[in-house]
PDB file of C-alpha atoms and ligand atoms in Angstrom:
ATOM      1  CA  UNK A 107     -30.773  77.548 161.325  1.00  0.00           C
ATOM      2  CA  UNK A 108     -27.143  76.622 160.752  1.00  0.00           C
ATOM      3  CA  UNK A 109     -24.688  79.282 161.924  1.00  0.00           C
ATOM      4  CA  UNK A 110     -22.526  81.127 159.417  1.00  0.00           C
ATOM      5  CA  UNK A 111     -19.189  79.418 159.812  1.00  0.00           C
ATOM      6  CA  UNK A 112     -15.830  81.111 159.363  1.00  0.00           C
ATOM      7  CA  UNK A 113     -14.201  78.130 157.735  1.00  0.00           C
ATOM      8  CA  UNK A 114     -10.772  79.744 157.571  1.00  0.00           C
ATOM      9  CA  UNK A 115     -10.670  79.417 161.374  1.00  0.00           C
ATOM     10  CA  UNK A 116     -11.534  75.721 161.382  1.00  0.00           C
ATOM     11  CA  UNK A 117      -7.974  74.903 162.450  1.00  0.00           C
ATOM     12  CA  UNK A 118      -8.562  76.754 165.758  1.00  0.00           C
ATOM     13  CA  UNK A 119     -10.845  74.066 167.135  1.00  0.00           C
ATOM     14  CA  UNK A 120     -12.650  70.798 166.572  1.00  0.00           C
ATOM     15  CA  UNK A 121     -15.404  69.659 164.232  1.00  0.00           C
ATOM     16  CA  UNK A 122     -15.623  66.005 165.376  1.00  0.00           C
ATOM     17  CA  UNK A 123     -17.207  67.001 168.688  1.00  0.00           C
ATOM     18  CA  UNK A 124     -20.907  66.989 169.734  1.00  0.00           C
ATOM     19  CA  UNK A 125     -23.151  69.756 168.486  1.00  0.00           C
ATOM     20  CA  UNK A 126     -24.439  72.420 170.896  1.00  0.00           C
ATOM     21  CA  UNK A 127     -27.936  73.955 170.709  1.00  0.00           C
ATOM     22  CA  UNK A 128     -26.330  76.968 168.982  1.00  0.00           C
ATOM     23  CA  UNK A 129     -25.476  74.779 165.997  1.00  0.00           C
ATOM     24  CA  UNK A 130     -21.756  75.000 166.709  1.00  0.00           C
ATOM     25  CA  UNK A 131     -19.780  72.003 167.910  1.00  0.00           C
ATOM     26  CA  UNK A 132     -18.005  71.878 171.269  1.00  0.00           C
ATOM     27  CA  UNK A 133     -14.702  73.802 170.840  1.00  0.00           C
ATOM     28  CA  UNK A 134     -15.848  74.957 167.384  1.00  0.00           C
ATOM     29  CA  UNK A 135     -13.073  77.028 165.809  1.00  0.00           C
ATOM     30  CA  UNK A 136     -15.436  78.589 163.275  1.00  0.00           C
ATOM     31  CA  UNK A 137     -17.452  80.580 165.785  1.00  0.00           C
ATOM     32  CA  UNK A 138     -17.003  84.333 165.143  1.00  0.00           C
ATOM     33  CA  UNK A 139     -14.025  85.800 166.984  1.00  0.00           C
ATOM     34  CA  UNK A 140     -14.915  88.427 169.566  1.00  0.00           C
ATOM     35  CA  UNK A 141     -13.945  92.117 169.417  1.00  0.00           C
ATOM     36  CA  UNK A 142     -10.695  93.016 171.153  1.00  0.00           C
ATOM     37  CA  UNK A 143     -10.981  95.605 173.950  1.00  0.00           C
ATOM     38  CA  UNK A 144      -7.959  97.542 175.161  1.00  0.00           C
ATOM     39  CA  UNK A 145      -8.412  97.606 178.942  1.00  0.00           C
ATOM     40  CA  UNK A 146      -5.513  99.233 180.793  1.00  0.00           C
ATOM     41  CA  UNK A 147      -5.348  99.914 184.564  1.00  0.00           C
ATOM     42  CA  UNK A 148      -7.356 103.029 185.529  1.00  0.00           C
ATOM     43  CA  UNK A 149      -8.242 103.688 181.884  1.00  0.00           C
ATOM     44  CA  UNK A 150     -11.623 103.686 180.193  1.00  0.00           C
ATOM     45  CA  UNK A 151     -12.063 100.489 178.113  1.00  0.00           C
ATOM     46  CA  UNK A 152     -11.504 101.238 174.443  1.00  0.00           C
ATOM     47  CA  UNK A 153     -15.080 100.375 173.414  1.00  0.00           C
ATOM     48  CA  UNK A 154     -16.809 102.411 176.153  1.00  0.00           C
ATOM     49  CA  UNK A 155     -19.021 105.450 175.576  1.00  0.00           C
ATOM     50  CA  UNK A 156     -17.675 108.230 177.796  1.00  0.00           C
ATOM     51  CA  UNK A 157     -20.518 110.248 179.335  1.00  0.00           C
ATOM     52  CA  UNK A 158     -18.422 112.510 181.552  1.00  0.00           C
ATOM     53  CA  UNK A 159     -14.653 112.915 181.380  1.00  0.00           C
ATOM     54  CA  UNK A 160     -14.288 115.969 183.617  1.00  0.00           C
ATOM     55  CA  UNK A 161     -13.816 118.471 180.810  1.00  0.00           C
ATOM     56  CA  UNK A 162     -17.355 119.338 179.784  1.00  0.00           C
ATOM     57  CA  UNK A 163     -21.023 118.936 180.719  1.00  0.00           C
ATOM     58  CA  UNK A 164     -21.926 118.536 177.078  1.00  0.00           C
ATOM     59  CA  UNK A 165     -24.370 115.709 176.518  1.00  0.00           C
ATOM     60  CA  UNK A 166     -26.183 116.297 179.823  1.00  0.00           C
ATOM     61  CA  UNK A 167     -29.575 117.984 180.055  1.00  0.00           C
ATOM     62  CA  UNK A 168     -31.623 119.410 182.883  1.00  0.00           C
ATOM     63  CA  UNK A 169     -34.617 117.119 183.399  1.00  0.00           C
ATOM     64  CA  UNK A 170     -36.912 119.988 184.423  1.00  0.00           C
ATOM     65  CA  UNK A 171     -36.514 122.165 181.332  1.00  0.00           C
ATOM     66  CA  UNK A 172     -34.489 120.121 178.817  1.00  0.00           C
ATOM     67  CA  UNK A 173     -31.831 122.832 178.695  1.00  0.00           C
ATOM     68  CA  UNK A 174     -28.153 122.841 179.711  1.00  0.00           C
ATOM     69  CA  UNK A 175     -27.732 120.716 182.810  1.00  0.00           C
ATOM     70  CA  UNK A 176     -26.782 123.540 185.194  1.00  0.00           C
ATOM     71  CA  UNK A 177     -24.639 121.540 187.605  1.00  0.00           C
ATOM     72  CA  UNK A 178     -21.159 122.837 188.441  1.00  0.00           C
ATOM     73  CA  UNK A 179     -18.157 121.719 186.417  1.00  0.00           C
ATOM     74  CA  UNK A 180     -15.244 121.821 188.831  1.00  0.00           C
ATOM     75  CA  UNK A 181     -11.568 122.390 188.033  1.00  0.00           C
ATOM     76  CA  UNK A 182     -10.665 119.021 189.568  1.00  0.00           C
ATOM     77  CA  UNK A 183     -12.592 117.182 186.849  1.00  0.00           C
ATOM     78  CA  UNK A 184     -15.725 116.499 188.857  1.00  0.00           C
ATOM     79  CA  UNK A 185     -19.276 117.741 188.442  1.00  0.00           C
ATOM     80  CA  UNK A 186     -21.225 118.775 191.519  1.00  0.00           C
ATOM     81  CA  UNK A 187     -24.930 119.005 192.226  1.00  0.00           C
ATOM     82  CA  UNK A 188     -26.222 122.570 192.357  1.00  0.00           C
ATOM     83  CA  UNK A 189     -29.078 122.199 194.846  1.00  0.00           C
ATOM     84  CA  UNK A 190     -32.429 123.213 193.456  1.00  0.00           C
ATOM     85  CA  UNK A 191     -31.343 123.103 189.820  1.00  0.00           C
ATOM     86  CA  UNK A 192     -32.861 119.650 189.423  1.00  0.00           C
ATOM     87  CA  UNK A 193     -31.960 116.208 188.161  1.00  0.00           C
ATOM     88  CA  UNK A 194     -29.815 115.871 185.058  1.00  0.00           C
ATOM     89  CA  UNK A 195     -29.753 113.192 182.391  1.00  0.00           C
ATOM     90  CA  UNK A 196     -27.795 112.162 179.337  1.00  0.00           C
ATOM     91  CA  UNK A 197     -28.947 112.944 175.831  1.00  0.00           C
ATOM     92  CA  UNK A 198     -27.875 109.425 174.888  1.00  0.00           C
ATOM     93  CA  UNK A 199     -30.098 106.514 175.832  1.00  0.00           C
ATOM     94  CA  UNK A 200     -29.178 102.988 176.826  1.00  0.00           C
ATOM     95  CA  UNK A 201     -30.735  99.607 177.504  1.00  0.00           C
ATOM     96  CA  UNK A 202     -28.643  96.768 178.916  1.00  0.00           C
ATOM     97  CA  UNK A 203     -25.200  97.998 179.851  1.00  0.00           C
ATOM     98  CA  UNK A 204     -22.106  98.010 182.003  1.00  0.00           C
ATOM     99  CA  UNK A 205     -21.911 101.343 183.827  1.00  0.00           C
ATOM    100  CA  UNK A 206     -19.039 102.924 185.703  1.00  0.00           C
ATOM    101  CA  UNK A 207     -19.703 105.986 187.896  1.00  0.00           C
ATOM    102  CA  UNK A 208     -17.590 107.543 190.630  1.00  0.00           C
ATOM    103  CA  UNK A 209     -19.056 109.767 193.341  1.00  0.00           C
ATOM    104  CA  UNK A 210     -17.949 111.635 196.455  1.00  0.00           C
ATOM    105  CA  UNK A 211     -20.049 112.458 199.492  1.00  0.00           C
ATOM    106  CA  UNK A 212     -19.973 116.130 200.545  1.00  0.00           C
ATOM    107  CA  UNK A 213     -16.784 117.062 202.426  1.00  0.00           C
ATOM    108  CA  UNK A 214     -18.777 119.144 204.902  1.00  0.00           C
ATOM    109  CA  UNK A 215     -20.940 116.575 206.678  1.00  0.00           C
ATOM    110  CA  UNK A 216     -24.423 117.726 207.553  1.00  0.00           C
ATOM    111  CA  UNK A 217     -27.837 116.185 207.994  1.00  0.00           C
ATOM    112  CA  UNK A 218     -28.568 112.571 208.824  1.00  0.00           C
ATOM    113  CA  UNK A 219     -30.289 109.527 207.395  1.00  0.00           C
ATOM    114  CA  UNK A 220     -31.629 110.273 203.906  1.00  0.00           C
ATOM    115  CA  UNK A 221     -30.653 113.923 204.410  1.00  0.00           C
ATOM    116  CA  UNK A 222     -26.897 113.325 204.195  1.00  0.00           C
ATOM    117  CA  UNK A 223     -25.164 113.204 200.822  1.00  0.00           C
ATOM    118  CA  UNK A 224     -28.252 111.971 198.986  1.00  0.00           C
ATOM    119  CA  UNK A 225     -28.238 111.614 195.219  1.00  0.00           C
ATOM    120  CA  UNK A 226     -28.924 108.692 192.919  1.00  0.00           C
ATOM    121  CA  UNK A 227     -28.009 106.907 189.739  1.00  0.00           C
ATOM    122  CA  UNK A 228     -31.196 106.284 187.750  1.00  0.00           C
ATOM    123  CA  UNK A 229     -30.773 103.566 185.134  1.00  0.00           C
ATOM    124  CA  UNK A 230     -32.927 104.195 182.057  1.00  0.00           C
ATOM    125  CA  UNK A 231     -34.064 107.328 183.917  1.00  0.00           C
ATOM    126  CA  UNK A 232     -36.348 105.163 186.095  1.00  0.00           C
ATOM    127  CA  UNK A 233     -34.524 102.703 188.312  1.00  0.00           C
ATOM    128  CA  UNK A 234     -32.552 104.226 191.181  1.00  0.00           C
ATOM    129  CA  UNK A 235     -29.409 102.818 192.659  1.00  0.00           C
ATOM    130  CA  UNK A 236     -29.110 104.972 195.757  1.00  0.00           C
ATOM    131  CA  UNK A 237     -26.248 107.369 196.334  1.00  0.00           C
ATOM    132  CA  UNK A 238     -26.029 108.354 200.009  1.00  0.00           C
ATOM    133  CA  UNK A 239     -23.368 109.266 202.554  1.00  0.00           C
ATOM    134  CA  UNK A 240     -23.870 106.172 204.704  1.00  0.00           C
ATOM    135  CA  UNK A 241     -20.515 106.557 206.440  1.00  0.00           C
ATOM    136  CA  UNK A 242     -21.463 106.127 210.114  1.00  0.00           C
ATOM    137  CA  UNK A 243     -24.955 107.244 209.094  1.00  0.00           C
ATOM    138  CA  UNK A 244     -27.653 104.549 209.232  1.00  0.00           C
ATOM    139  CA  UNK A 245     -30.965 104.833 207.403  1.00  0.00           C
ATOM    140  CA  UNK A 246     -33.747 102.480 206.327  1.00  0.00           C
ATOM    141  CA  UNK A 247     -31.977  99.559 204.615  1.00  0.00           C
ATOM    142  CA  UNK A 248     -33.665  99.816 201.198  1.00  0.00           C
ATOM    143  CA  UNK A 249     -32.503 103.439 201.082  1.00  0.00           C
ATOM    144  CA  UNK A 250     -28.861 102.598 201.853  1.00  0.00           C
ATOM    145  CA  UNK A 251     -26.113 103.458 199.384  1.00  0.00           C
ATOM    146  CA  UNK A 252     -26.249 100.828 196.632  1.00  0.00           C
ATOM    147  CA  UNK A 253     -29.821  99.963 197.529  1.00  0.00           C
ATOM    148  CA  UNK A 254     -32.387  99.399 194.828  1.00  0.00           C
ATOM    149  CA  UNK A 255     -34.328 102.246 196.352  1.00  0.00           C
ATOM    150  CA  UNK A 256     -37.551 101.220 198.026  1.00  0.00           C
ATOM    151  CA  UNK A 257     -37.121  97.562 197.036  1.00  0.00           C
ATOM    152  CA  UNK A 258     -33.964  95.717 197.958  1.00  0.00           C
ATOM    153  CA  UNK A 259     -31.217  96.644 200.438  1.00  0.00           C
ATOM    154  CA  UNK A 260     -27.624  95.974 199.351  1.00  0.00           C
ATOM    155  CA  UNK A 261     -25.768  92.998 200.820  1.00  0.00           C
ATOM    156  CA  UNK A 262     -23.131  95.223 202.441  1.00  0.00           C
ATOM    157  CA  UNK A 263     -22.187  98.863 202.912  1.00  0.00           C
ATOM    158  CA  UNK A 264     -18.644  99.547 201.613  1.00  0.00           C
ATOM    159  CA  UNK A 265     -19.002 103.354 201.485  1.00  0.00           C
ATOM    160  CA  UNK A 266     -15.845 105.421 201.994  1.00  0.00           C
ATOM    161  CA  UNK A 267     -15.512 108.522 204.163  1.00  0.00           C
ATOM    162  CA  UNK A 268     -16.886 111.869 202.975  1.00  0.00           C
ATOM    163  CA  UNK A 269     -14.335 113.509 200.684  1.00  0.00           C
ATOM    164  CA  UNK A 270     -13.062 110.163 199.334  1.00  0.00           C
ATOM    165  CA  UNK A 271     -14.083 108.892 195.915  1.00  0.00           C
ATOM    166  CA  UNK A 272     -16.354 105.843 195.580  1.00  0.00           C
ATOM    167  CA  UNK A 273     -16.658 103.696 192.465  1.00  0.00           C
ATOM    168  CA  UNK A 274     -19.811 102.046 191.196  1.00  0.00           C
ATOM    169  CA  UNK A 275     -19.658  99.271 188.625  1.00  0.00           C
ATOM    170  CA  UNK A 276     -23.157  98.264 187.606  1.00  0.00           C
ATOM    171  CA  UNK A 277     -24.301  95.505 185.247  1.00  0.00           C
ATOM    172  CA  UNK A 278     -27.793  96.199 184.004  1.00  0.00           C
ATOM    173  CA  UNK A 279     -30.153  93.946 182.101  1.00  0.00           C
ATOM    174  CA  UNK A 280     -33.009  96.067 180.805  1.00  0.00           C
ATOM    175  CA  UNK A 281     -36.581  94.824 181.214  1.00  0.00           C
ATOM    176  CA  UNK A 282     -38.324  93.582 178.087  1.00  0.00           C
ATOM    177  CA  UNK A 283     -41.915  94.222 177.129  1.00  0.00           C
ATOM    178  CA  UNK A 284     -44.231  92.836 174.502  1.00  0.00           C
ATOM    179  CA  UNK A 285     -46.740  95.605 173.979  1.00  0.00           C
ATOM    180  CA  UNK A 286     -48.012  96.354 177.488  1.00  0.00           C
ATOM    181  CA  UNK A 287     -46.896  93.005 178.912  1.00  0.00           C
ATOM    182  CA  UNK A 288     -43.699  92.425 180.856  1.00  0.00           C
ATOM    183  CA  UNK A 289     -41.702  89.633 179.201  1.00  0.00           C
ATOM    184  CA  UNK A 290     -38.656  89.752 181.487  1.00  0.00           C
ATOM    185  CA  UNK A 291     -37.916  92.069 184.416  1.00  0.00           C
ATOM    186  CA  UNK A 292     -34.803  94.168 184.896  1.00  0.00           C
ATOM    187  CA  UNK A 293     -31.865  92.472 186.620  1.00  0.00           C
ATOM    188  CA  UNK A 294     -28.964  94.284 188.233  1.00  0.00           C
ATOM    189  CA  UNK A 295     -25.545  93.465 189.660  1.00  0.00           C
ATOM    190  CA  UNK A 296     -23.886  96.262 191.643  1.00  0.00           C
ATOM    191  CA  UNK A 297     -20.334  96.598 192.943  1.00  0.00           C
ATOM    192  CA  UNK A 298     -19.367  99.543 195.132  1.00  0.00           C
ATOM    193  CA  UNK A 299     -15.635  99.993 195.581  1.00  0.00           C
ATOM    194  CA  UNK A 300     -15.106  96.516 194.116  1.00  0.00           C
ATOM    195  CA  UNK A 301     -17.445  94.868 196.645  1.00  0.00           C
ATOM    196  CA  UNK A 302     -20.630  93.118 195.460  1.00  0.00           C
ATOM    197  CA  UNK A 303     -23.789  94.754 196.776  1.00  0.00           C
ATOM    198  CA  UNK A 304     -26.300  93.017 194.488  1.00  0.00           C
ATOM    199  CA  UNK A 305     -25.722  89.798 192.551  1.00  0.00           C
ATOM    200  CA  UNK A 306     -28.198  89.450 189.672  1.00  0.00           C
ATOM    201  CA  UNK A 307     -31.138  90.855 191.633  1.00  0.00           C
ATOM    202  CA  UNK A 308     -34.515  91.159 189.901  1.00  0.00           C
ATOM    203  CA  UNK A 309     -36.256  94.534 190.108  1.00  0.00           C
ATOM    204  CA  UNK A 310     -39.953  94.801 190.931  1.00  0.00           C
ATOM    205  CA  UNK A 311     -40.432  97.875 188.764  1.00  0.00           C
ATOM    206  CA  UNK A 312     -39.288 101.495 188.488  1.00  0.00           C
ATOM    207  CA  UNK A 313     -38.339 103.379 191.641  1.00  0.00           C
ATOM    208  CA  UNK A 314     -41.152 104.719 193.792  1.00  0.00           C
ATOM    209  CA  UNK A 315     -41.277 106.586 197.112  1.00  0.00           C
ATOM    210  CA  UNK A 316     -43.469 105.161 199.878  1.00  0.00           C
ATOM    211  CA  UNK A 317     -45.516 102.988 197.502  1.00  0.00           C
ATOM    212  CA  UNK A 318     -45.122  99.507 196.006  1.00  0.00           C
ATOM    213  CA  UNK A 319     -43.270  99.356 192.685  1.00  0.00           C
ATOM    214  CA  UNK A 320     -44.789  97.799 189.562  1.00  0.00           C
ATOM    215  CA  UNK A 321     -43.885  97.609 185.895  1.00  0.00           C
ATOM    216  CA  UNK A 322     -45.484  99.629 183.125  1.00  0.00           C
ATOM    217  CA  UNK A 323     -44.230  99.207 179.573  1.00  0.00           C
ATOM    218  CA  UNK A 324     -41.629 101.769 178.529  1.00  0.00           C
ATOM    219  CA  UNK A 325     -39.137 102.245 175.669  1.00  0.00           C
ATOM    220  CA  UNK A 326     -36.255  99.771 175.297  1.00  0.00           C
ATOM    221  CA  UNK A 327     -33.719 102.502 176.049  1.00  0.00           C
ATOM    222  CA  UNK A 328     -33.564 105.427 178.442  1.00  0.00           C
ATOM    223  CA  UNK A 329     -31.114 108.076 179.636  1.00  0.00           C
ATOM    224  CA  UNK A 330     -28.776 107.867 182.604  1.00  0.00           C
ATOM    225  CA  UNK A 331     -30.155 110.248 185.212  1.00  0.00           C
ATOM    226  CA  UNK A 332     -28.391 111.721 188.268  1.00  0.00           C
ATOM    227  CA  UNK A 333     -30.431 113.045 191.161  1.00  0.00           C
ATOM    228  CA  UNK A 334     -30.432 116.504 192.738  1.00  0.00           C
ATOM    229  CA  UNK A 335     -31.558 115.740 196.291  1.00  0.00           C
ATOM    230  CA  UNK A 336     -30.227 119.039 197.598  1.00  0.00           C
ATOM    231  CA  UNK A 337     -26.789 117.783 198.640  1.00  0.00           C
ATOM    232  CA  UNK A 338     -23.356 118.704 197.241  1.00  0.00           C
ATOM    233  CA  UNK A 339     -22.538 115.268 195.837  1.00  0.00           C
ATOM    234  CA  UNK A 340     -19.810 115.102 193.174  1.00  0.00           C
ATOM    235  CA  UNK A 341     -19.485 112.748 190.220  1.00  0.00           C
ATOM    236  CA  UNK A 342     -16.646 111.921 187.855  1.00  0.00           C
ATOM    237  CA  UNK A 343     -15.432 109.378 185.328  1.00  0.00           C
ATOM    238  CA  UNK A 344     -18.759 108.142 183.951  1.00  0.00           C
ATOM    239  CA  UNK A 345     -18.785 105.646 181.097  1.00  0.00           C
ATOM    240  CA  UNK A 346     -20.971 102.863 179.752  1.00  0.00           C
ATOM    241  CA  UNK A 347     -20.521  99.820 177.556  1.00  0.00           C
ATOM    242  CA  UNK A 348     -23.718  98.813 175.830  1.00  0.00           C
ATOM    243  CA  UNK A 349     -24.412  95.091 176.122  1.00  0.00           C
TER     244      UNK A 349
HETATM  245 MG1   MG B  21     -31.416 109.270 196.158  1.00  0.00          MG
END
């Protein structure tokens, strides 16, 4: 089908050039212009959906009982796990997205391996990117901070010291299903503190513990879930851009 051309923009490009598979020509000036995003240093992009801005826990639910999330809202604009309360998740649901999350490992260091500063960012409520205090604290590689838990270790470990903020930037391509069949798997790119940990890595299925992962059809969107693993991990400045 021929694309809808914005002929008033014809002067922006060329029409005497070869045609691409999209139906547009090379350097076609009539392609739709893209939305403008205001993106200032240390500011949330203007088209992002803010999930946590430090002022309220509204929009987050306790996974166990569906009621108010029950984590602690701190005066410094962070939320902190309240051990035993359970995982929390957003009321809003997302498929493919760009996600920004900041987290801090507990200031008082205790435990080791998976028992130190453990939490997790669950994309679509199912796929965990590990949160762990891996500062001078080794563990099994596919459980390292930034790991696709139980599947793929990150390329590197750029975690900061306990008490310092870390920044995740995650690009998520949701899996696609046709009925019960997997059409295309999930793909993720993860940066921690600006350093690439995964570059377009394919997931083998939702996160599992001690068993092999495998896909089962699920809805096209899911909530963002944060894990209560019993440690006083803090989060702040959480936003997504749906893709
Ligand atoms: Mg975890």
